[in-house]
């Protein structure tokens, strides 16, 4: 109930503390489900908890990030569909993420940080991620206070992104295409995460367009593979949608720029089109379009 009270006091915590639809059926210690534990609460307490866990959320399943090779383990447990797995997914996208653990919630002691999560099979991992963890309400509130608040409009998303990502040139036309979609904090976070990856790659690129070793690792991670976050258009789409994928040049409104390379968001179908390979590395990476998928049938 202390956690519920904290959510009521802290608006930002209420918006950023995710839970899972499966949480009521998870077993703790003693070995009973949360649903069974809730049954012993007073009527008012029960109503508050169930309203959070069944109606208000926010829920992991409604804001799940897409990653290639979507498999995560903590120690020997598959946490792909749990909060720890989602936190790891967000870290692969270079998004801010952490978890809150119930210190006495199971036979395992979670009073430690970070929690190392293995990405991929235990026998053949792709890598590992250290997920920040807190287990006291005091630390959770401190973490919430230091987290960057979500933007509240598409205009604010673009303003913040232009301030934060100095190696990207976001076209003025992006606002018009974004405003055709109702504002969504979850979608905004995914867009900013894609822009952050492009910024990180550009920071590892020299004036001739060559990537450092770290930059090449980023390119391999995010640009290569069937489920990569960034990809080129198919030859069919290039022929069919060339005109639609030719945009106002962010550097010169009198010119046009064809951009087939794009970052992908699948729920909803959104794209971030950018100039790749970079025409002028020193001048920055041009991003003329952020909006709904153009080739959507």
Tab-separated table of C-alpha atoms in Angstrom:
chain	number	residue	atom	x	y	z
A	1	UNK	CA	0.000	0.000	0.000
A	2	UNK	CA	2.973	2.301	0.504
A	3	UNK	CA	3.773	1.872	-3.181
A	4	UNK	CA	0.214	2.797	-4.166
A	5	UNK	CA	0.386	5.874	-1.967
A	6	UNK	CA	3.662	6.885	-3.616
A	7	UNK	CA	2.096	6.501	-7.076
A	8	UNK	CA	-0.735	8.798	-5.983
A	9	UNK	CA	1.680	11.465	-4.724
A	10	UNK	CA	4.138	11.298	-7.615
A	11	UNK	CA	2.515	11.795	-11.016
A	12	UNK	CA	5.721	10.967	-12.856
A	13	UNK	CA	6.094	7.680	-10.982
A	14	UNK	CA	2.533	6.707	-11.847
A	15	UNK	CA	3.292	7.246	-15.539
A	16	UNK	CA	6.640	5.441	-15.638
A	17	UNK	CA	6.286	2.514	-13.212
A	18	UNK	CA	5.241	-0.327	-15.516
A	19	UNK	CA	3.662	-3.600	-14.458
A	20	UNK	CA	2.628	-6.718	-16.361
A	21	UNK	CA	-0.832	-8.148	-16.986
A	22	UNK	CA	0.606	-11.376	-15.550
A	23	UNK	CA	1.675	-9.826	-12.229
A	24	UNK	CA	-1.481	-10.873	-10.285
A	25	UNK	CA	-0.658	-14.512	-11.061
A	26	UNK	CA	3.012	-14.341	-10.118
A	27	UNK	CA	3.982	-16.245	-6.967
A	28	UNK	CA	5.940	-14.627	-4.176
A	29	UNK	CA	6.841	-15.641	-0.652
A	30	UNK	CA	4.960	-17.262	1.005
A	31	UNK	CA	4.258	-19.232	-2.196
A	32	UNK	CA	0.921	-17.734	-3.139
A	33	UNK	CA	-0.073	-15.570	-6.067
A	34	UNK	CA	-0.416	-11.810	-5.709
A	35	UNK	CA	-4.104	-12.271	-6.474
A	36	UNK	CA	-4.420	-14.540	-3.434
A	37	UNK	CA	-2.546	-12.043	-1.279
A	38	UNK	CA	-4.804	-9.210	-2.417
A	39	UNK	CA	-7.855	-11.212	-1.378
A	40	UNK	CA	-6.885	-10.657	2.259
A	41	UNK	CA	-6.804	-6.850	1.891
A	42	UNK	CA	-9.559	-4.553	3.055
A	43	UNK	CA	-12.198	-3.630	0.495
A	44	UNK	CA	-10.717	-0.190	-0.213
A	45	UNK	CA	-7.168	-1.537	-0.475
A	46	UNK	CA	-8.301	-4.338	-2.770
A	47	UNK	CA	-10.120	-1.875	-5.039
A	48	UNK	CA	-7.046	0.362	-5.342
A	49	UNK	CA	-4.641	-2.483	-6.105
A	50	UNK	CA	-6.921	-4.149	-8.652
A	51	UNK	CA	-7.588	-0.829	-10.382
A	52	UNK	CA	-3.835	-0.392	-10.856
A	53	UNK	CA	-3.111	-3.961	-11.941
A	54	UNK	CA	-6.095	-4.463	-14.233
A	55	UNK	CA	-7.023	-1.031	-15.580
A	56	UNK	CA	-4.574	1.819	-15.093
A	57	UNK	CA	-1.134	0.324	-15.613
A	58	UNK	CA	0.859	1.355	-17.558
A	59	UNK	CA	1.440	-2.184	-18.811
A	60	UNK	CA	4.583	-3.699	-20.302
A	61	UNK	CA	2.604	-5.585	-22.915
A	62	UNK	CA	1.203	-2.342	-24.359
A	63	UNK	CA	4.584	-0.656	-24.733
A	64	UNK	CA	6.937	-3.519	-25.547
A	65	UNK	CA	10.099	-2.626	-27.427
A	66	UNK	CA	11.195	-4.511	-30.545
A	67	UNK	CA	14.659	-6.056	-30.578
A	68	UNK	CA	16.430	-8.588	-32.737
A	69	UNK	CA	16.939	-11.970	-31.051
A	70	UNK	CA	14.324	-11.279	-28.395
A	71	UNK	CA	15.472	-13.634	-25.632
A	72	UNK	CA	16.721	-12.603	-22.178
A	73	UNK	CA	17.843	-14.554	-19.108
A	74	UNK	CA	18.588	-13.568	-15.550
A	75	UNK	CA	20.829	-16.229	-14.030
A	76	UNK	CA	19.017	-19.322	-15.382
A	77	UNK	CA	15.488	-17.865	-15.592
A	78	UNK	CA	13.882	-16.743	-18.843
A	79	UNK	CA	12.801	-13.140	-18.177
A	80	UNK	CA	11.965	-12.218	-21.771
A	81	UNK	CA	8.327	-11.481	-20.964
A	82	UNK	CA	8.939	-10.030	-17.510
A	83	UNK	CA	9.811	-6.539	-16.351
A	84	UNK	CA	13.516	-7.346	-16.178
A	85	UNK	CA	13.450	-8.472	-19.803
A	86	UNK	CA	11.681	-5.300	-20.916
A	87	UNK	CA	14.184	-3.150	-19.015
A	88	UNK	CA	16.991	-4.971	-20.835
A	89	UNK	CA	15.251	-4.467	-24.180
A	90	UNK	CA	15.080	-0.740	-23.559
A	91	UNK	CA	18.744	-0.617	-22.632
A	92	UNK	CA	19.602	-2.238	-25.980
A	93	UNK	CA	17.823	0.766	-27.531
A	94	UNK	CA	19.920	3.089	-25.377
A	95	UNK	CA	16.810	4.206	-23.496
A	96	UNK	CA	16.771	5.057	-19.804
A	97	UNK	CA	15.520	2.039	-17.864
A	98	UNK	CA	15.639	0.411	-14.418
A	99	UNK	CA	13.653	-2.073	-12.344
A	100	UNK	CA	12.038	-2.062	-8.922
A	101	UNK	CA	12.233	-5.332	-6.980
A	102	UNK	CA	10.231	-6.435	-3.977
A	103	UNK	CA	13.002	-7.243	-1.522
A	104	UNK	CA	10.956	-9.934	0.220
A	105	UNK	CA	8.972	-10.996	-2.812
A	106	UNK	CA	10.546	-14.428	-3.347
A	107	UNK	CA	13.136	-16.857	-2.078
A	108	UNK	CA	15.750	-15.044	-4.195
A	109	UNK	CA	17.469	-11.977	-2.765
A	110	UNK	CA	17.167	-9.015	-5.139
A	111	UNK	CA	18.792	-6.484	-2.815
A	112	UNK	CA	21.640	-5.781	-5.248
A	113	UNK	CA	22.337	-3.644	-8.244
A	114	UNK	CA	22.845	-3.905	-11.129
A	115	UNK	CA	21.141	-7.118	-12.220
A	116	UNK	CA	23.069	-8.680	-15.089
A	117	UNK	CA	20.771	-9.922	-17.862
A	118	UNK	CA	22.012	-12.198	-20.641
A	119	UNK	CA	20.810	-11.381	-24.154
A	120	UNK	CA	20.300	-14.573	-26.164
A	121	UNK	CA	20.831	-18.205	-25.266
A	122	UNK	CA	22.760	-18.914	-22.083
A	123	UNK	CA	25.081	-21.186	-24.062
A	124	UNK	CA	25.628	-18.678	-26.898
A	125	UNK	CA	24.797	-15.163	-25.651
A	126	UNK	CA	24.886	-12.093	-27.857
A	127	UNK	CA	25.975	-10.077	-24.855
A	128	UNK	CA	24.826	-8.908	-21.459
A	129	UNK	CA	23.207	-5.822	-19.966
A	130	UNK	CA	23.524	-4.446	-16.451
A	131	UNK	CA	20.054	-3.307	-15.429
A	132	UNK	CA	19.922	-0.780	-12.556
A	133	UNK	CA	17.801	-2.119	-9.697
A	134	UNK	CA	16.260	-0.573	-6.592
A	135	UNK	CA	14.350	-2.317	-3.812
A	136	UNK	CA	13.334	0.427	-1.401
A	137	UNK	CA	10.563	2.942	-1.901
A	138	UNK	CA	12.958	5.751	-1.054
A	139	UNK	CA	15.343	4.749	-3.855
A	140	UNK	CA	12.451	4.292	-6.267
A	141	UNK	CA	11.250	7.832	-5.635
A	142	UNK	CA	14.780	9.202	-6.052
A	143	UNK	CA	15.104	7.330	-9.332
A	144	UNK	CA	11.799	8.743	-10.510
A	145	UNK	CA	12.836	12.286	-9.567
A	146	UNK	CA	16.056	12.067	-11.590
A	147	UNK	CA	14.375	10.551	-14.655
A	148	UNK	CA	13.804	12.940	-17.538
A	149	UNK	CA	10.059	13.695	-17.736
A	150	UNK	CA	8.296	12.574	-20.883
A	151	UNK	CA	7.546	15.303	-23.414
A	152	UNK	CA	3.889	16.247	-23.657
A	153	UNK	CA	3.596	17.181	-27.347
A	154	UNK	CA	5.174	16.389	-30.704
A	155	UNK	CA	6.570	19.913	-30.837
A	156	UNK	CA	8.318	19.295	-27.521
A	157	UNK	CA	9.701	15.976	-28.807
A	158	UNK	CA	11.320	17.743	-31.760
A	159	UNK	CA	12.569	20.693	-29.691
A	160	UNK	CA	14.228	18.409	-27.150
A	161	UNK	CA	15.661	16.176	-29.871
A	162	UNK	CA	17.213	19.115	-31.698
A	163	UNK	CA	18.816	20.249	-28.442
A	164	UNK	CA	20.022	16.772	-27.504
A	165	UNK	CA	21.147	15.390	-30.864
A	166	UNK	CA	23.511	17.937	-32.362
A	167	UNK	CA	24.714	15.590	-35.120
A	168	UNK	CA	21.204	15.247	-36.560
A	169	UNK	CA	19.308	17.748	-38.708
A	170	UNK	CA	15.582	17.250	-38.159
A	171	UNK	CA	13.474	18.690	-40.955
A	172	UNK	CA	10.774	21.266	-40.226
A	173	UNK	CA	8.312	19.037	-42.098
A	174	UNK	CA	8.601	16.400	-39.337
A	175	UNK	CA	6.209	18.334	-37.120
A	176	UNK	CA	3.478	18.368	-39.762
A	177	UNK	CA	3.656	14.606	-40.271
A	178	UNK	CA	3.766	13.895	-36.543
A	179	UNK	CA	0.778	16.102	-35.787
A	180	UNK	CA	-1.372	13.882	-37.973
A	181	UNK	CA	-1.086	11.256	-35.210
A	182	UNK	CA	-2.465	11.738	-31.664
A	183	UNK	CA	0.407	12.337	-29.252
A	184	UNK	CA	1.627	9.216	-27.469
A	185	UNK	CA	4.388	9.265	-24.806
A	186	UNK	CA	5.238	5.633	-25.612
A	187	UNK	CA	5.607	6.375	-29.321
A	188	UNK	CA	7.593	9.522	-28.511
A	189	UNK	CA	10.056	7.467	-26.433
A	190	UNK	CA	10.590	5.047	-29.310
A	191	UNK	CA	11.209	7.869	-31.771
A	192	UNK	CA	13.726	9.494	-29.424
A	193	UNK	CA	15.437	6.120	-28.910
A	194	UNK	CA	15.901	5.728	-32.689
A	195	UNK	CA	17.250	9.259	-32.986
A	196	UNK	CA	19.607	8.553	-30.083
A	197	UNK	CA	21.097	5.575	-31.913
A	198	UNK	CA	21.656	7.669	-35.048
A	199	UNK	CA	23.309	10.355	-32.908
A	200	UNK	CA	25.596	7.757	-31.300
A	201	UNK	CA	26.669	6.441	-34.701
A	202	UNK	CA	27.308	9.932	-36.046
A	203	UNK	CA	29.489	10.691	-33.033
A	204	UNK	CA	31.678	7.753	-34.082
A	205	UNK	CA	32.022	8.913	-37.699
A	206	UNK	CA	34.922	10.985	-39.033
A	207	UNK	CA	34.692	13.733	-41.657
A	208	UNK	CA	35.140	11.186	-44.456
A	209	UNK	CA	32.272	9.001	-43.302
A	210	UNK	CA	34.450	6.257	-41.780
A	211	UNK	CA	33.242	4.706	-38.524
A	212	UNK	CA	35.383	4.022	-35.497
A	213	UNK	CA	35.438	0.500	-34.083
A	214	UNK	CA	32.646	1.437	-31.670
A	215	UNK	CA	30.673	3.011	-34.504
A	216	UNK	CA	30.984	-0.135	-36.602
A	217	UNK	CA	29.774	-2.200	-33.647
A	218	UNK	CA	26.730	0.057	-33.403
A	219	UNK	CA	26.092	-0.290	-37.124
A	220	UNK	CA	26.330	-4.075	-36.911
A	221	UNK	CA	23.967	-4.106	-33.927
A	222	UNK	CA	21.272	-1.832	-35.315
A	223	UNK	CA	21.614	-1.902	-39.122
A	224	UNK	CA	22.307	-5.583	-39.841
A	225	UNK	CA	19.953	-8.561	-39.622
A	226	UNK	CA	16.369	-9.433	-40.497
A	227	UNK	CA	14.997	-7.668	-37.408
A	228	UNK	CA	17.378	-4.722	-37.388
A	229	UNK	CA	15.947	-1.413	-36.188
A	230	UNK	CA	17.246	0.376	-39.305
A	231	UNK	CA	17.085	-0.854	-42.895
A	232	UNK	CA	16.890	0.126	-46.530
A	233	UNK	CA	13.672	-0.127	-48.533
A	234	UNK	CA	13.140	-3.128	-50.798
A	235	UNK	CA	13.689	-2.621	-54.529
A	236	UNK	CA	9.934	-2.940	-55.039
A	237	UNK	CA	9.186	-0.162	-52.563
A	238	UNK	CA	11.932	2.023	-54.017
A	239	UNK	CA	10.285	1.826	-57.419
A	240	UNK	CA	6.727	2.185	-56.138
A	241	UNK	CA	7.220	4.853	-53.465
A	242	UNK	CA	10.177	6.910	-54.661
A	243	UNK	CA	8.098	10.078	-54.994
A	244	UNK	CA	6.539	9.626	-51.533
A	245	UNK	CA	9.994	9.030	-50.034
A	246	UNK	CA	11.423	12.188	-51.555
A	247	UNK	CA	11.205	14.932	-48.944
A	248	UNK	CA	12.036	18.569	-48.361
A	249	UNK	CA	15.766	18.792	-47.665
A	250	UNK	CA	16.234	19.779	-43.983
A	251	UNK	CA	19.205	21.939	-44.993
A	252	UNK	CA	17.557	23.735	-47.913
A	253	UNK	CA	13.780	24.012	-48.313
A	254	UNK	CA	14.259	24.687	-52.032
A	255	UNK	CA	15.747	21.231	-52.572
A	256	UNK	CA	14.408	17.689	-52.377
A	257	UNK	CA	16.039	14.661	-50.780
A	258	UNK	CA	15.224	10.989	-51.415
A	259	UNK	CA	15.703	8.851	-48.301
A	260	UNK	CA	14.980	5.128	-48.429
A	261	UNK	CA	16.826	4.193	-45.239
A	262	UNK	CA	14.625	4.326	-42.171
A	263	UNK	CA	14.314	3.450	-38.492
A	264	UNK	CA	11.363	1.215	-37.657
A	265	UNK	CA	8.633	1.219	-35.038
A	266	UNK	CA	6.137	-1.573	-35.516
A	267	UNK	CA	3.359	-0.674	-33.081
A	268	UNK	CA	2.103	1.589	-34.522
A	269	UNK	CA	3.745	1.412	-37.953
A	270	UNK	CA	6.035	4.437	-37.812
A	271	UNK	CA	9.223	5.328	-39.650
A	272	UNK	CA	12.166	7.714	-39.284
A	273	UNK	CA	13.641	8.342	-42.751
A	274	UNK	CA	17.225	9.625	-42.988
A	275	UNK	CA	19.985	10.266	-45.515
A	276	UNK	CA	22.205	7.156	-45.644
A	277	UNK	CA	25.019	6.724	-46.453
A	278	UNK	CA	25.632	10.185	-45.045
A	279	UNK	CA	26.138	12.690	-47.838
A	280	UNK	CA	28.086	15.173	-45.712
A	281	UNK	CA	29.295	13.683	-42.390
A	282	UNK	CA	30.677	16.982	-41.133
A	283	UNK	CA	27.362	18.712	-41.814
A	284	UNK	CA	25.306	16.155	-39.892
A	285	UNK	CA	22.760	13.464	-40.695
A	286	UNK	CA	19.601	14.740	-42.343
A	287	UNK	CA	16.282	13.365	-41.020
A	288	UNK	CA	13.507	14.747	-43.246
A	289	UNK	CA	10.603	12.533	-42.195
A	290	UNK	CA	9.191	11.141	-38.943
A	291	UNK	CA	5.704	9.736	-39.262
A	292	UNK	CA	3.468	6.850	-40.285
A	293	UNK	CA	4.933	4.140	-42.509
A	294	UNK	CA	4.688	5.393	-46.077
A	295	UNK	CA	4.622	2.006	-47.827
A	296	UNK	CA	1.884	0.611	-45.557
A	297	UNK	CA	-0.665	-1.243	-47.676
